Amino acid sequence: MDNAALYLDLLKKSLTDTLVATEPDVDAGRARFAVDFLNHYIRGRAVTMLPRVRLDHLQACIEDVLRRGVPGDLLEAGVWRGGAAILMRAVLKVHGAADRCVWAADSFQGLPEPDAARFPKEAAAYHGPVVRDAYHRLAVGLDAVKANFAAYGLLDGQVRFLPGWFKDTLPHAPIGRLAVLRLDGDYHESTRDCLVHLYDRLSPGGYLIVDDYGEDEWTDCRAAVDGFRAERGIAEPMVQVDRRCWYWRRPG
Ligand SMILES: C[S@@+](CC[C@H](N)C(=O)[O-])C[C@H]1O[C@@H](n2cnc3c(N)ncnc32)[C@H](O)[C@@H]1O
């Protein structure tokens, strides 16, 4: 490994808190995984709840758009403690990409309340004890996220924050082209808001990553994506990263 690869490997271990500990095993069974997830991510020190395979894939997407000269910034919608967006900024830095920035969009006050009439599955989870009491609805404030970027020496002018609900911030955000668009807002409405307001800014050859496409137990994310793709006649096949995360590449 060269120095850049070593740095990014160490960074990913730090962001996932897997330098010593191992990440929760999604194949260990539902109950075991749920307990391990709570302890490792929510109660633990990890700065991202993404498993390593998704961080490796995110890095590969960014390096691919840099190599092929696909124009545009990188955006994550739904950042929690900021870890995946921190990796985005680190990959730009490692490759000397000074002309692109990382957009970090989040309410910075956690998940929105789903419409129970339209999305009963999501609403039941939102009001249930796990998401409400244990996850604190994934609320992490903007100052805490900025402090995490700063802790890694990666809070600078190439990181832009969009605080607020996606439906309010994204339509008017001063974003130009995007080369990598990472959706991690869990819910149907959150995912759809991002697709409606951001997909047209994705450059040909750019990547659209949907973290929760396979998260069918407590979200309707898949339906939001399938509906949008059908409406827009998007025929590029979706490719599976792991059990829950999928992506496609815009042709061009
Ligand atoms: C699963 S977490 C994101 C995990 C993160 N990408 C990581 O690296 O660990 C989901 C995030 O989406 C945010 N979110 C969900 N729906 C949103 C919406 N409609 N507007 C703004 N933020 C939203 C929540 O505040 C939360 O921080």
PDB file of C-alpha atoms and ligand atoms in Angstrom:
ATOM      1  CA  MET A   1       0.000   0.000   0.000  1.00  0.00           C
ATOM      2  CA  ASP A   2       1.242   3.499  -0.746  1.00  0.00           C
ATOM      3  CA  ASN A   3       0.942   6.283   1.816  1.00  0.00           C
ATOM      4  CA  ALA A   4      -2.380   7.562   0.474  1.00  0.00           C
ATOM      5  CA  ALA A   5      -3.941   4.106   0.607  1.00  0.00           C
ATOM      6  CA  LEU A   6      -2.554   3.557   4.106  1.00  0.00           C
ATOM      7  CA  TYR A   7      -4.015   6.887   5.276  1.00  0.00           C
ATOM      8  CA  LEU A   8      -7.440   6.154   3.821  1.00  0.00           C
ATOM      9  CA  ASP A   9      -7.425   2.643   5.272  1.00  0.00           C
ATOM     10  CA  LEU A  10      -6.571   3.987   8.722  1.00  0.00           C
ATOM     11  CA  LEU A  11      -9.157   6.741   8.349  1.00  0.00           C
ATOM     12  CA  LYS A  12     -11.889   4.232   7.507  1.00  0.00           C
ATOM     13  CA  LYS A  13     -10.924   2.104  10.504  1.00  0.00           C
ATOM     14  CA  SER A  14     -11.098   5.181  12.713  1.00  0.00           C
ATOM     15  CA  LEU A  15     -14.413   6.424  11.284  1.00  0.00           C
ATOM     16  CA  THR A  16     -15.990   2.994  11.788  1.00  0.00           C
ATOM     17  CA  ASP A  17     -14.205   2.428  15.125  1.00  0.00           C
ATOM     18  CA  THR A  18     -12.826  -0.852  13.837  1.00  0.00           C
ATOM     19  CA  LEU A  19      -9.164  -0.344  14.587  1.00  0.00           C
ATOM     20  CA  VAL A  20      -9.525  -2.883  17.378  1.00  0.00           C
ATOM     21  CA  ALA A  21     -13.226  -3.745  17.508  1.00  0.00           C
ATOM     22  CA  THR A  22     -14.986  -5.599  14.686  1.00  0.00           C
ATOM     23  CA  GLU A  23     -18.045  -4.149  12.993  1.00  0.00           C
ATOM     24  CA  PRO A  24     -21.475  -5.664  13.708  1.00  0.00           C
ATOM     25  CA  ASP A  25     -22.094  -8.709  11.540  1.00  0.00           C
ATOM     26  CA  VAL A  26     -25.249  -8.261   9.497  1.00  0.00           C
ATOM     27  CA  ASP A  27     -25.379 -12.022   8.925  1.00  0.00           C
ATOM     28  CA  ALA A  28     -25.299 -12.852  12.627  1.00  0.00           C
ATOM     29  CA  GLY A  29     -29.095 -12.866  12.896  1.00  0.00           C
ATOM     30  CA  ARG A  30     -31.576 -10.046  13.358  1.00  0.00           C
ATOM     31  CA  ALA A  31     -31.545  -9.823  17.167  1.00  0.00           C
ATOM     32  CA  ARG A  32     -27.772 -10.129  17.506  1.00  0.00           C
ATOM     33  CA  PHE A  33     -27.164  -7.527  14.784  1.00  0.00           C
ATOM     34  CA  ALA A  34     -29.639  -5.102  16.373  1.00  0.00           C
ATOM     35  CA  VAL A  35     -27.877  -5.271  19.750  1.00  0.00           C
ATOM     36  CA  ASP A  36     -24.421  -4.996  18.214  1.00  0.00           C
ATOM     37  CA  PHE A  37     -25.544  -2.091  16.003  1.00  0.00           C
ATOM     38  CA  LEU A  38     -26.862  -0.203  19.010  1.00  0.00           C
ATOM     39  CA  ASN A  39     -23.724  -0.767  21.052  1.00  0.00           C
ATOM     40  CA  HIS A  40     -21.155  -0.220  18.314  1.00  0.00           C
ATOM     41  CA  TYR A  41     -22.641   2.741  16.462  1.00  0.00           C
ATOM     42  CA  ILE A  42     -25.313   4.521  18.448  1.00  0.00           C
ATOM     43  CA  ARG A  43     -23.770   4.142  21.914  1.00  0.00           C
ATOM     44  CA  GLY A  44     -20.229   3.870  20.600  1.00  0.00           C
ATOM     45  CA  ARG A  45     -17.683   6.218  19.108  1.00  0.00           C
ATOM     46  CA  ALA A  46     -17.981   5.389  15.422  1.00  0.00           C
ATOM     47  CA  VAL A  47     -18.412   8.515  13.300  1.00  0.00           C
ATOM     48  CA  THR A  48     -20.307   6.645  10.592  1.00  0.00           C
ATOM     49  CA  MET A  49     -22.725   3.745  10.757  1.00  0.00           C
ATOM     50  CA  LEU A  50     -21.704   2.521   7.313  1.00  0.00           C
ATOM     51  CA  PRO A  51     -20.048  -0.876   7.164  1.00  0.00           C
ATOM     52  CA  ARG A  52     -16.577  -0.946   5.691  1.00  0.00           C
ATOM     53  CA  VAL A  53     -17.723  -2.374   2.344  1.00  0.00           C
ATOM     54  CA  ARG A  54     -19.848   0.742   1.691  1.00  0.00           C
ATOM     55  CA  LEU A  55     -16.974   3.081   2.555  1.00  0.00           C
ATOM     56  CA  ASP A  56     -14.673   1.156   0.214  1.00  0.00           C
ATOM     57  CA  HIS A  57     -17.304   1.409  -2.514  1.00  0.00           C
ATOM     58  CA  LEU A  58     -17.800   5.140  -1.893  1.00  0.00           C
ATOM     59  CA  GLN A  59     -14.052   5.709  -2.175  1.00  0.00           C
ATOM     60  CA  ALA A  60     -13.944   3.686  -5.408  1.00  0.00           C
ATOM     61  CA  CYS A  61     -16.782   5.767  -6.911  1.00  0.00           C
ATOM     62  CA  ILE A  62     -15.024   9.035  -6.052  1.00  0.00           C
ATOM     63  CA  GLU A  63     -11.695   7.828  -7.401  1.00  0.00           C
ATOM     64  CA  ASP A  64     -13.431   6.668 -10.570  1.00  0.00           C
ATOM     65  CA  VAL A  65     -15.068  10.051 -11.264  1.00  0.00           C
ATOM     66  CA  LEU A  66     -11.750  11.795 -10.581  1.00  0.00           C
ATOM     67  CA  ARG A  67      -9.944   9.435 -12.958  1.00  0.00           C
ATOM     68  CA  ARG A  68     -12.537   9.850 -15.707  1.00  0.00           C
ATOM     69  CA  GLY A  69     -12.917  13.597 -15.190  1.00  0.00           C
ATOM     70  CA  VAL A  70     -16.656  13.425 -14.487  1.00  0.00           C
ATOM     71  CA  PRO A  71     -17.440  17.008 -13.463  1.00  0.00           C
ATOM     72  CA  GLY A  72     -19.073  17.990 -10.199  1.00  0.00           C
ATOM     73  CA  ASP A  73     -19.062  18.023  -6.428  1.00  0.00           C
ATOM     74  CA  LEU A  74     -19.849  15.223  -3.990  1.00  0.00           C
ATOM     75  CA  LEU A  75     -22.984  15.311  -1.855  1.00  0.00           C
ATOM     76  CA  GLU A  76     -24.258  13.240   1.013  1.00  0.00           C
ATOM     77  CA  ALA A  77     -27.893  13.706   2.051  1.00  0.00           C
ATOM     78  CA  GLY A  78     -28.190  12.363   5.589  1.00  0.00           C
ATOM     79  CA  VAL A  79     -24.851  12.612   7.382  1.00  0.00           C
ATOM     80  CA  TRP A  80     -25.562  11.684  11.059  1.00  0.00           C
ATOM     81  CA  ARG A  81     -22.125  12.174  12.735  1.00  0.00           C
ATOM     82  CA  GLY A  82     -20.507  12.991   9.384  1.00  0.00           C
ATOM     83  CA  GLY A  83     -18.240   9.980   8.807  1.00  0.00           C
ATOM     84  CA  ALA A  84     -19.039   9.186   5.164  1.00  0.00           C
ATOM     85  CA  ALA A  85     -18.816  12.878   4.232  1.00  0.00           C
ATOM     86  CA  ILE A  86     -15.491  13.098   6.082  1.00  0.00           C
ATOM     87  CA  LEU A  87     -14.219  10.229   3.935  1.00  0.00           C
ATOM     88  CA  MET A  88     -15.436  12.084   0.824  1.00  0.00           C
ATOM     89  CA  ARG A  89     -13.386  15.140   1.806  1.00  0.00           C
ATOM     90  CA  ALA A  90     -10.347  12.985   2.589  1.00  0.00           C
ATOM     91  CA  VAL A  91     -10.450  11.280  -0.820  1.00  0.00           C
ATOM     92  CA  LEU A  92     -10.538  14.676  -2.572  1.00  0.00           C
ATOM     93  CA  LYS A  93      -7.577  15.818  -0.486  1.00  0.00           C
ATOM     94  CA  VAL A  94      -5.525  12.705  -1.107  1.00  0.00           C
ATOM     95  CA  HIS A  95      -5.972  13.131  -4.859  1.00  0.00           C
ATOM     96  CA  GLY A  96      -5.315  16.879  -4.820  1.00  0.00           C
ATOM     97  CA  ALA A  97      -8.808  17.685  -6.099  1.00  0.00           C
ATOM     98  CA  ALA A  98      -9.037  21.317  -5.024  1.00  0.00           C
ATOM     99  CA  ASP A  99     -11.794  22.307  -7.464  1.00  0.00           C
ATOM    100  CA  ARG A 100     -14.599  20.186  -5.983  1.00  0.00           C
ATOM    101  CA  CYS A 101     -16.394  20.342  -2.676  1.00  0.00           C
ATOM    102  CA  VAL A 102     -18.355  18.067  -0.383  1.00  0.00           C
ATOM    103  CA  TRP A 103     -21.938  19.033   0.439  1.00  0.00           C
ATOM    104  CA  ALA A 104     -23.332  17.717   3.717  1.00  0.00           C
ATOM    105  CA  ALA A 105     -27.136  17.990   3.857  1.00  0.00           C
ATOM    106  CA  ASP A 106     -29.018  17.116   7.016  1.00  0.00           C
ATOM    107  CA  SER A 107     -31.645  18.467   9.365  1.00  0.00           C
ATOM    108  CA  PHE A 108     -28.992  18.163  12.090  1.00  0.00           C
ATOM    109  CA  GLN A 109     -31.976  17.389  14.325  1.00  0.00           C
ATOM    110  CA  GLY A 110     -32.670  13.826  13.249  1.00  0.00           C
ATOM    111  CA  LEU A 111     -35.297  12.055  11.179  1.00  0.00           C
ATOM    112  CA  PRO A 112     -38.520  13.810  10.119  1.00  0.00           C
ATOM    113  CA  GLU A 113     -41.843  12.381  11.294  1.00  0.00           C
ATOM    114  CA  PRO A 114     -43.253  10.193   8.512  1.00  0.00           C
ATOM    115  CA  ASP A 115     -46.860  10.562   7.354  1.00  0.00           C
ATOM    116  CA  ALA A 116     -48.526   7.627   9.132  1.00  0.00           C
ATOM    117  CA  ALA A 117     -51.340   7.386   6.572  1.00  0.00           C
ATOM    118  CA  ARG A 118     -48.957   6.959   3.642  1.00  0.00           C
ATOM    119  CA  PHE A 119     -46.033   5.279   5.350  1.00  0.00           C
ATOM    120  CA  PRO A 120     -47.355   3.264   8.303  1.00  0.00           C
ATOM    121  CA  LYS A 121     -44.252   1.061   8.483  1.00  0.00           C
ATOM    122  CA  GLU A 122     -41.955   4.062   8.789  1.00  0.00           C
ATOM    123  CA  ALA A 123     -44.255   5.821  11.256  1.00  0.00           C
ATOM    124  CA  ALA A 124     -44.481   2.749  13.488  1.00  0.00           C
ATOM    125  CA  ALA A 125     -40.683   2.556  13.696  1.00  0.00           C
ATOM    126  CA  TYR A 126     -40.340   6.322  14.200  1.00  0.00           C
ATOM    127  CA  HIS A 127     -42.683   6.229  17.201  1.00  0.00           C
ATOM    128  CA  GLY A 128     -41.299   2.959  18.520  1.00  0.00           C
ATOM    129  CA  PRO A 129     -38.845   2.686  21.421  1.00  0.00           C
ATOM    130  CA  VAL A 130     -35.785   1.802  19.335  1.00  0.00           C
ATOM    131  CA  VAL A 131     -35.779   4.808  16.994  1.00  0.00           C
ATOM    132  CA  ARG A 132     -37.249   7.189  19.593  1.00  0.00           C
ATOM    133  CA  ASP A 133     -35.425   6.249  22.804  1.00  0.00           C
ATOM    134  CA  ALA A 134     -32.331   4.332  21.752  1.00  0.00           C
ATOM    135  CA  TYR A 135     -31.442   6.081  18.492  1.00  0.00           C
ATOM    136  CA  HIS A 136     -32.758   9.506  19.596  1.00  0.00           C
ATOM    137  CA  ARG A 137     -34.069   9.625  16.020  1.00  0.00           C
ATOM    138  CA  LEU A 138     -30.467   9.910  14.809  1.00  0.00           C
ATOM    139  CA  ALA A 139     -30.221  13.552  15.873  1.00  0.00           C
ATOM    140  CA  VAL A 140     -26.684  14.997  15.753  1.00  0.00           C
ATOM    141  CA  GLY A 141     -26.250  18.769  15.806  1.00  0.00           C
ATOM    142  CA  LEU A 142     -24.345  20.775  13.201  1.00  0.00           C
ATOM    143  CA  ASP A 143     -21.664  21.829  15.712  1.00  0.00           C
ATOM    144  CA  ALA A 144     -20.945  18.205  16.609  1.00  0.00           C
ATOM    145  CA  VAL A 145     -20.605  17.263  12.936  1.00  0.00           C
ATOM    146  CA  LYS A 146     -18.292  20.210  12.271  1.00  0.00           C
ATOM    147  CA  ALA A 147     -16.229  19.185  15.300  1.00  0.00           C
ATOM    148  CA  ASN A 148     -15.854  15.689  13.813  1.00  0.00           C
ATOM    149  CA  PHE A 149     -14.589  17.124  10.505  1.00  0.00           C
ATOM    150  CA  ALA A 150     -12.197  19.375  12.463  1.00  0.00           C
ATOM    151  CA  ALA A 151     -10.943  16.449  14.556  1.00  0.00           C
ATOM    152  CA  TYR A 152      -9.700  14.821  11.336  1.00  0.00           C
ATOM    153  CA  GLY A 153      -8.245  18.094  10.050  1.00  0.00           C
ATOM    154  CA  LEU A 154     -10.804  18.143   7.236  1.00  0.00           C
ATOM    155  CA  LEU A 155     -13.028  21.126   8.030  1.00  0.00           C
ATOM    156  CA  ASP A 156     -12.232  23.709   5.372  1.00  0.00           C
ATOM    157  CA  GLY A 157     -13.708  25.693   2.507  1.00  0.00           C
ATOM    158  CA  GLN A 158     -14.277  22.554   0.447  1.00  0.00           C
ATOM    159  CA  VAL A 159     -16.966  21.390   2.879  1.00  0.00           C
ATOM    160  CA  ARG A 160     -20.385  23.038   2.620  1.00  0.00           C
ATOM    161  CA  PHE A 161     -23.258  22.370   5.009  1.00  0.00           C
ATOM    162  CA  LEU A 162     -26.953  22.486   4.131  1.00  0.00           C
ATOM    163  CA  PRO A 163     -28.788  22.477   7.455  1.00  0.00           C
ATOM    164  CA  GLY A 164     -32.557  21.890   7.337  1.00  0.00           C
ATOM    165  CA  TRP A 165     -35.108  19.492   5.858  1.00  0.00           C
ATOM    166  CA  PHE A 166     -34.211  18.312   2.368  1.00  0.00           C
ATOM    167  CA  LYS A 167     -37.494  19.591   0.947  1.00  0.00           C
ATOM    168  CA  ASP A 168     -36.587  23.115   2.137  1.00  0.00           C
ATOM    169  CA  THR A 169     -32.829  23.257   1.516  1.00  0.00           C
ATOM    170  CA  LEU A 170     -32.276  21.277  -1.686  1.00  0.00           C
ATOM    171  CA  PRO A 171     -34.493  23.178  -4.158  1.00  0.00           C
ATOM    172  CA  HIS A 172     -32.566  26.432  -3.623  1.00  0.00           C
ATOM    173  CA  ALA A 173     -29.118  25.123  -2.674  1.00  0.00           C
ATOM    174  CA  PRO A 174     -26.349  26.786  -4.728  1.00  0.00           C
ATOM    175  CA  ILE A 175     -25.124  23.421  -6.018  1.00  0.00           C
ATOM    176  CA  GLY A 176     -23.912  23.104  -9.604  1.00  0.00           C
ATOM    177  CA  ARG A 177     -22.980  19.722 -11.043  1.00  0.00           C
ATOM    178  CA  LEU A 178     -22.619  16.627  -8.891  1.00  0.00           C
ATOM    179  CA  ALA A 179     -20.348  13.670  -9.648  1.00  0.00           C
ATOM    180  CA  VAL A 180     -21.313  11.488  -6.676  1.00  0.00           C
ATOM    181  CA  LEU A 181     -24.691  11.730  -4.975  1.00  0.00           C
ATOM    182  CA  ARG A 182     -25.109   9.617  -1.848  1.00  0.00           C
ATOM    183  CA  LEU A 183     -28.614   9.319  -0.413  1.00  0.00           C
ATOM    184  CA  ASP A 184     -28.803   8.225   3.214  1.00  0.00           C
ATOM    185  CA  GLY A 185     -31.995   9.790   4.557  1.00  0.00           C
ATOM    186  CA  ASP A 186     -33.683   6.448   5.236  1.00  0.00           C
ATOM    187  CA  TYR A 187     -37.295   7.384   4.538  1.00  0.00           C
ATOM    188  CA  HIS A 188     -39.447   7.449   1.399  1.00  0.00           C
ATOM    189  CA  GLU A 189     -40.057  11.206   1.458  1.00  0.00           C
ATOM    190  CA  SER A 190     -36.435  12.012   2.309  1.00  0.00           C
ATOM    191  CA  THR A 191     -35.191   9.852  -0.568  1.00  0.00           C
ATOM    192  CA  ARG A 192     -37.735  11.192  -3.024  1.00  0.00           C
ATOM    193  CA  ASP A 193     -37.005  14.829  -2.110  1.00  0.00           C
ATOM    194  CA  CYS A 194     -33.336  14.220  -2.898  1.00  0.00           C
ATOM    195  CA  LEU A 195     -34.035  12.488  -6.204  1.00  0.00           C
ATOM    196  CA  VAL A 196     -36.501  15.138  -7.362  1.00  0.00           C
ATOM    197  CA  HIS A 197     -34.250  18.068  -6.477  1.00  0.00           C
ATOM    198  CA  LEU A 198     -30.793  16.638  -7.164  1.00  0.00           C
ATOM    199  CA  TYR A 199     -30.875  13.912  -9.811  1.00  0.00           C
ATOM    200  CA  ASP A 200     -30.831  16.338 -12.731  1.00  0.00           C
ATOM    201  CA  ARG A 201     -27.624  17.853 -11.356  1.00  0.00           C
ATOM    202  CA  LEU A 202     -25.819  14.503 -11.502  1.00  0.00           C
ATOM    203  CA  SER A 203     -23.317  14.546 -14.355  1.00  0.00           C
ATOM    204  CA  PRO A 204     -23.398  11.831 -17.015  1.00  0.00           C
ATOM    205  CA  GLY A 205     -21.040   9.148 -15.757  1.00  0.00           C
ATOM    206  CA  GLY A 206     -21.709  10.121 -12.129  1.00  0.00           C
ATOM    207  CA  TYR A 207     -22.849   7.804  -9.350  1.00  0.00           C
ATOM    208  CA  LEU A 208     -26.153   7.720  -7.495  1.00  0.00           C
ATOM    209  CA  ILE A 209     -25.823   5.660  -4.305  1.00  0.00           C
ATOM    210  CA  VAL A 210     -28.878   4.732  -2.229  1.00  0.00           C
ATOM    211  CA  ASP A 211     -27.823   3.542   1.197  1.00  0.00           C
ATOM    212  CA  ASP A 212     -31.241   2.290   2.278  1.00  0.00           C
ATOM    213  CA  TYR A 213     -32.611   0.716  -0.900  1.00  0.00           C
ATOM    214  CA  GLY A 214     -32.646  -2.731   0.716  1.00  0.00           C
ATOM    215  CA  GLU A 215     -33.752  -1.505   4.154  1.00  0.00           C
ATOM    216  CA  ASP A 216     -37.248  -2.909   3.779  1.00  0.00           C
ATOM    217  CA  GLU A 217     -37.988  -3.716   7.407  1.00  0.00           C
ATOM    218  CA  TRP A 218     -38.606  -0.160   8.535  1.00  0.00           C
ATOM    219  CA  THR A 219     -38.379   2.110   5.486  1.00  0.00           C
ATOM    220  CA  ASP A 220     -40.139   2.549   2.152  1.00  0.00           C
ATOM    221  CA  CYS A 221     -36.963   3.830   0.522  1.00  0.00           C
ATOM    222  CA  ARG A 222     -37.075   1.167  -2.196  1.00  0.00           C
ATOM    223  CA  ALA A 223     -40.533   2.305  -3.345  1.00  0.00           C
ATOM    224  CA  ALA A 224     -39.326   5.908  -3.578  1.00  0.00           C
ATOM    225  CA  VAL A 225     -36.425   4.898  -5.794  1.00  0.00           C
ATOM    226  CA  ASP A 226     -38.445   2.487  -7.943  1.00  0.00           C
ATOM    227  CA  GLY A 227     -41.173   5.108  -8.393  1.00  0.00           C
ATOM    228  CA  PHE A 228     -38.719   7.815  -9.418  1.00  0.00           C
ATOM    229  CA  ARG A 229     -36.881   5.526 -11.840  1.00  0.00           C
ATOM    230  CA  ALA A 230     -40.180   4.486 -13.439  1.00  0.00           C
ATOM    231  CA  GLU A 231     -41.391   8.087 -13.764  1.00  0.00           C
ATOM    232  CA  ARG A 232     -38.138   9.165 -15.358  1.00  0.00           C
ATOM    233  CA  GLY A 233     -37.635   6.061 -17.468  1.00  0.00           C
ATOM    234  CA  ILE A 234     -34.246   5.353 -15.897  1.00  0.00           C
ATOM    235  CA  ALA A 235     -33.166   2.004 -17.284  1.00  0.00           C
ATOM    236  CA  GLU A 236     -29.605   1.673 -15.973  1.00  0.00           C
ATOM    237  CA  PRO A 237     -29.504  -1.440 -13.845  1.00  0.00           C
ATOM    238  CA  MET A 238     -29.134  -1.010 -10.103  1.00  0.00           C
ATOM    239  CA  VAL A 239     -26.079  -2.720  -8.682  1.00  0.00           C
ATOM    240  CA  GLN A 240     -25.925  -4.148  -5.176  1.00  0.00           C
ATOM    241  CA  VAL A 241     -23.092  -3.078  -2.862  1.00  0.00           C
ATOM    242  CA  ASP A 242     -24.202  -5.127   0.133  1.00  0.00           C
ATOM    243  CA  ARG A 243     -27.431  -6.281   1.723  1.00  0.00           C
ATOM    244  CA  ARG A 244     -28.934  -2.775   1.903  1.00  0.00           C
ATOM    245  CA  CYS A 245     -26.935  -0.397  -0.272  1.00  0.00           C
ATOM    246  CA  TRP A 246     -27.371  -0.172  -4.070  1.00  0.00           C
ATOM    247  CA  TYR A 247     -26.250   2.247  -6.773  1.00  0.00           C
ATOM    248  CA  TRP A 248     -26.413   3.043 -10.453  1.00  0.00           C
ATOM    249  CA  ARG A 249     -24.203   5.059 -12.762  1.00  0.00           C
ATOM    250  CA  ARG A 250     -25.761   7.686 -14.952  1.00  0.00           C
ATOM    251  CA  PRO A 251     -24.888   6.861 -18.547  1.00  0.00           C
ATOM    252  CA  GLY A 252     -22.582   9.133 -20.424  1.00  0.00           C
TER     253      GLY A 252
HETATM  254  C1  LIG B   1     -28.879   6.838   8.752  1.00  0.00           C
HETATM  255  S1  LIG B   1     -28.456   8.473   9.143  1.00  0.00           S
HETATM  256  C2  LIG B   1     -27.109   8.823   8.050  1.00  0.00           C
HETATM  257  C3  LIG B   1     -25.857   8.009   8.318  1.00  0.00           C
HETATM  258  C4  LIG B   1     -24.581   8.635   7.778  1.00  0.00           C
HETATM  259  N1  LIG B   1     -24.579   8.768   6.350  1.00  0.00           N
HETATM  260  C5  LIG B   1     -23.328   7.932   8.220  1.00  0.00           C
HETATM  261  O1  LIG B   1     -22.297   8.056   7.540  1.00  0.00           O
HETATM  262  O2  LIG B   1     -23.354   7.298   9.279  1.00  0.00           O
HETATM  263  C6  LIG B   1     -29.800   9.389   8.465  1.00  0.00           C
HETATM  264  C7  LIG B   1     -29.646  10.899   8.544  1.00  0.00           C
HETATM  265  O3  LIG B   1     -30.595  11.474   7.653  1.00  0.00           O
HETATM  266  C8  LIG B   1     -31.106  12.672   8.208  1.00  0.00           C
HETATM  267  N2  LIG B   1     -32.400  12.922   7.520  1.00  0.00           N
HETATM  268  C9  LIG B   1     -33.335  11.985   7.192  1.00  0.00           C
HETATM  269  N3  LIG B   1     -34.350  12.548   6.514  1.00  0.00           N
HETATM  270  C10 LIG B   1     -34.048  13.871   6.401  1.00  0.00           C
HETATM  271  C11 LIG B   1     -34.714  14.979   5.781  1.00  0.00           C
HETATM  272  N4  LIG B   1     -35.888  14.828   5.148  1.00  0.00           N
HETATM  273  N5  LIG B   1     -34.123  16.184   5.827  1.00  0.00           N
HETATM  274  C12 LIG B   1     -32.917  16.351   6.475  1.00  0.00           C
HETATM  275  N6  LIG B   1     -32.255  15.336   7.081  1.00  0.00           N
HETATM  276  C13 LIG B   1     -32.806  14.104   7.045  1.00  0.00           C
HETATM  277  C14 LIG B   1     -31.145  12.421   9.683  1.00  0.00           C
HETATM  278  O4  LIG B   1     -31.075  13.615  10.418  1.00  0.00           O
HETATM  279  C15 LIG B   1     -29.905  11.523   9.904  1.00  0.00           C
HETATM  280  O5  LIG B   1     -28.780  12.295  10.276  1.00  0.00           O
END
